[in-house]
Amino acid sequence: MDAFVSRKRPRLSNPSEPKHESSDSREDTTDTKLAILLSLFPTIKQDELLDILVSCEGSVESVVRLLSAKDSTADTPVNKKRNAVSSLGMQTSLSSHVFTTAEDGSLEPLHGSASRKKLPVLRKGKTLHLYSPEDIATYTPCTIIHNFLPAQEANALLLELIEESKQFSRADFQVFNRTVQSPHTNAVYVSTPEEHRQQTSEYIHGGTYRTDVRQATPHLRSVSRQVQKTVNEEINKRIRDVYPDGKKLQYQSPKEWRPNAAVVNCYDGPTESVGYHSDKLTYLGPHPVIGSLSLGVEREFRVRQIVPRDDDETAEEDHEVNKTSPFLNSTHKAVASAARADAQGQISIHLPHNSLLIMHAEMQEEWKHSIAAAQTISPHPISGNKRINITYRWYRDTLHPRYTPRCKCGEHTILRCSQRKYMWMCYAGYEPGKEGCSFFQWAKFDDDGDPVWEDKAIRDKAPTLANFSASQ
């Protein structure tokens, strides 16, 4: 590599390493190289040229060869896509600027060819930090959209929910026969007074009925229209471009995704967090899609794949819930989960203000996710140290709590997944002051993810939850 000193970029260099000056005084500086490239390629922005220069290890000749060859494909969709991405004014993947030769001899972005190759296994004990939409879509079953809302609309929603968050509460759980609280606050939002009644008297969250249920705010309703439109577009893209034969996954609903409930979380300060988990499937059904809108302080969203051992332990421990409080095992599971994340590696997705993360259909069954505690954070000009997170969800009509099984305790069961098999299990022991039972029942679904009830017919049709958008 010639005498080339790159500017600081994430994951490209180690800033602690000393910089060595070249003994050859004839070698050009970075500024000189950029000046040469700008004179040869005046239509390409300086930052893009610097990125390409970094990827070519500081060789002007390599950059010239690369860009000269690329000029022959200047009008291709690939080049138009690159220009569209760079015009957004946000961090993009270096791979979107670097082209490689495809099998047919044409040029394509490096991330395009990488997406068709088997990805390397994450390194033991390491965290892979991802920022760009291309990299996140390649490594995880997630789609991220930066600058999702117009800035003014995003700020108005943030201000609205910061005020709402003053009334949020912490969920109570039972651990070693004592009650502990979750490390962040939240509330459930629905559309109508009738749904508020249902959520406080029929739907179970965390083993108990919730009291902190609120009606959707004006901005929350308004934003839901764009969330619904975008999530459905991305679902269709993923089915077309990623899933086998361009078909939806088994049990994934073919219907339009329509958010009819939302859990809004507030993380107040760097220490507030949530450990590795998968979202409960009880009312969402198999292979659900969740749209998650982040506002305020940027935080790390960490994910790791579920290995068979995770599923085996979860099923075995929950099946023994009649012998002990479920959280006797939860503390052990939390420690074991952190150890597994370290052993197999984990991925960190950085969620800036006004970013929409879509967790696709395979996410909850095949991955776990968390919000990691941080040592320091950069305050947001509006929210200070707070992050507001809206998780838009679609509660399926066919999984209304009037239909789902009750356990021997007479309580609502929850839907779990292990080794791609679904089961109804007792959840009463999660409620403070209660003990669970040994109830276990296999869950059956048709190909579209609707439950198949063999032992009973549904006579009294339960009321459905209204779509946020339709209820405006």
Coordinates of C-alpha atoms in Angstrom, one line a residue, residues 45 48 51 77-99 109 111 131-135 144 146-147 237:
K45 CA -18.5 13.7 -4.9
E48 CA -17.4 9.0 -2.5
D51 CA -14.4 5.9 0.1
P77 CA -30.1 0.7 -12.7
V78 CA -27.2 -0.1 -10.4
N79 CA -25.6 3.3 -10.9
K80 CA -28.9 5.1 -10.6
K81 CA -29.5 3.2 -7.3
R82 CA -26.1 4.2 -6.0
N83 CA -26.7 7.9 -6.8
A84 CA -30.1 7.7 -5.2
V85 CA -28.7 6.3 -2.0
S86 CA -25.8 8.8 -1.8
S87 CA -28.3 11.7 -2.2
L88 CA -30.0 10.9 1.1
G89 CA -27.3 12.6 3.1
M90 CA -26.9 9.7 5.6
Q91 CA -24.2 7.1 6.3
T92 CA -24.1 4.4 3.6
S93 CA -22.2 1.2 3.3
L94 CA -18.8 1.3 1.7
S95 CA -19.9 -1.7 -0.3
S96 CA -22.4 0.4 -2.1
H97 CA -19.6 2.4 -3.6
V98 CA -17.3 -0.5 -4.6
F99 CA -18.1 -2.5 -7.7
P109 CA -22.1 -3.3 -6.3
H111 CA -23.0 -5.9 -1.5
Y131 CA -25.1 0.9 10.2
S132 CA -26.2 0.8 6.6
P133 CA -29.5 -0.6 5.3
E134 CA -27.7 -2.8 2.8
D135 CA -25.5 -4.5 5.5
I144 CA -34.0 -0.4 8.3
H146 CA -33.4 6.0 8.0
N147 CA -35.0 9.5 8.1
K237 CA -40.0 -7.1 -1.4

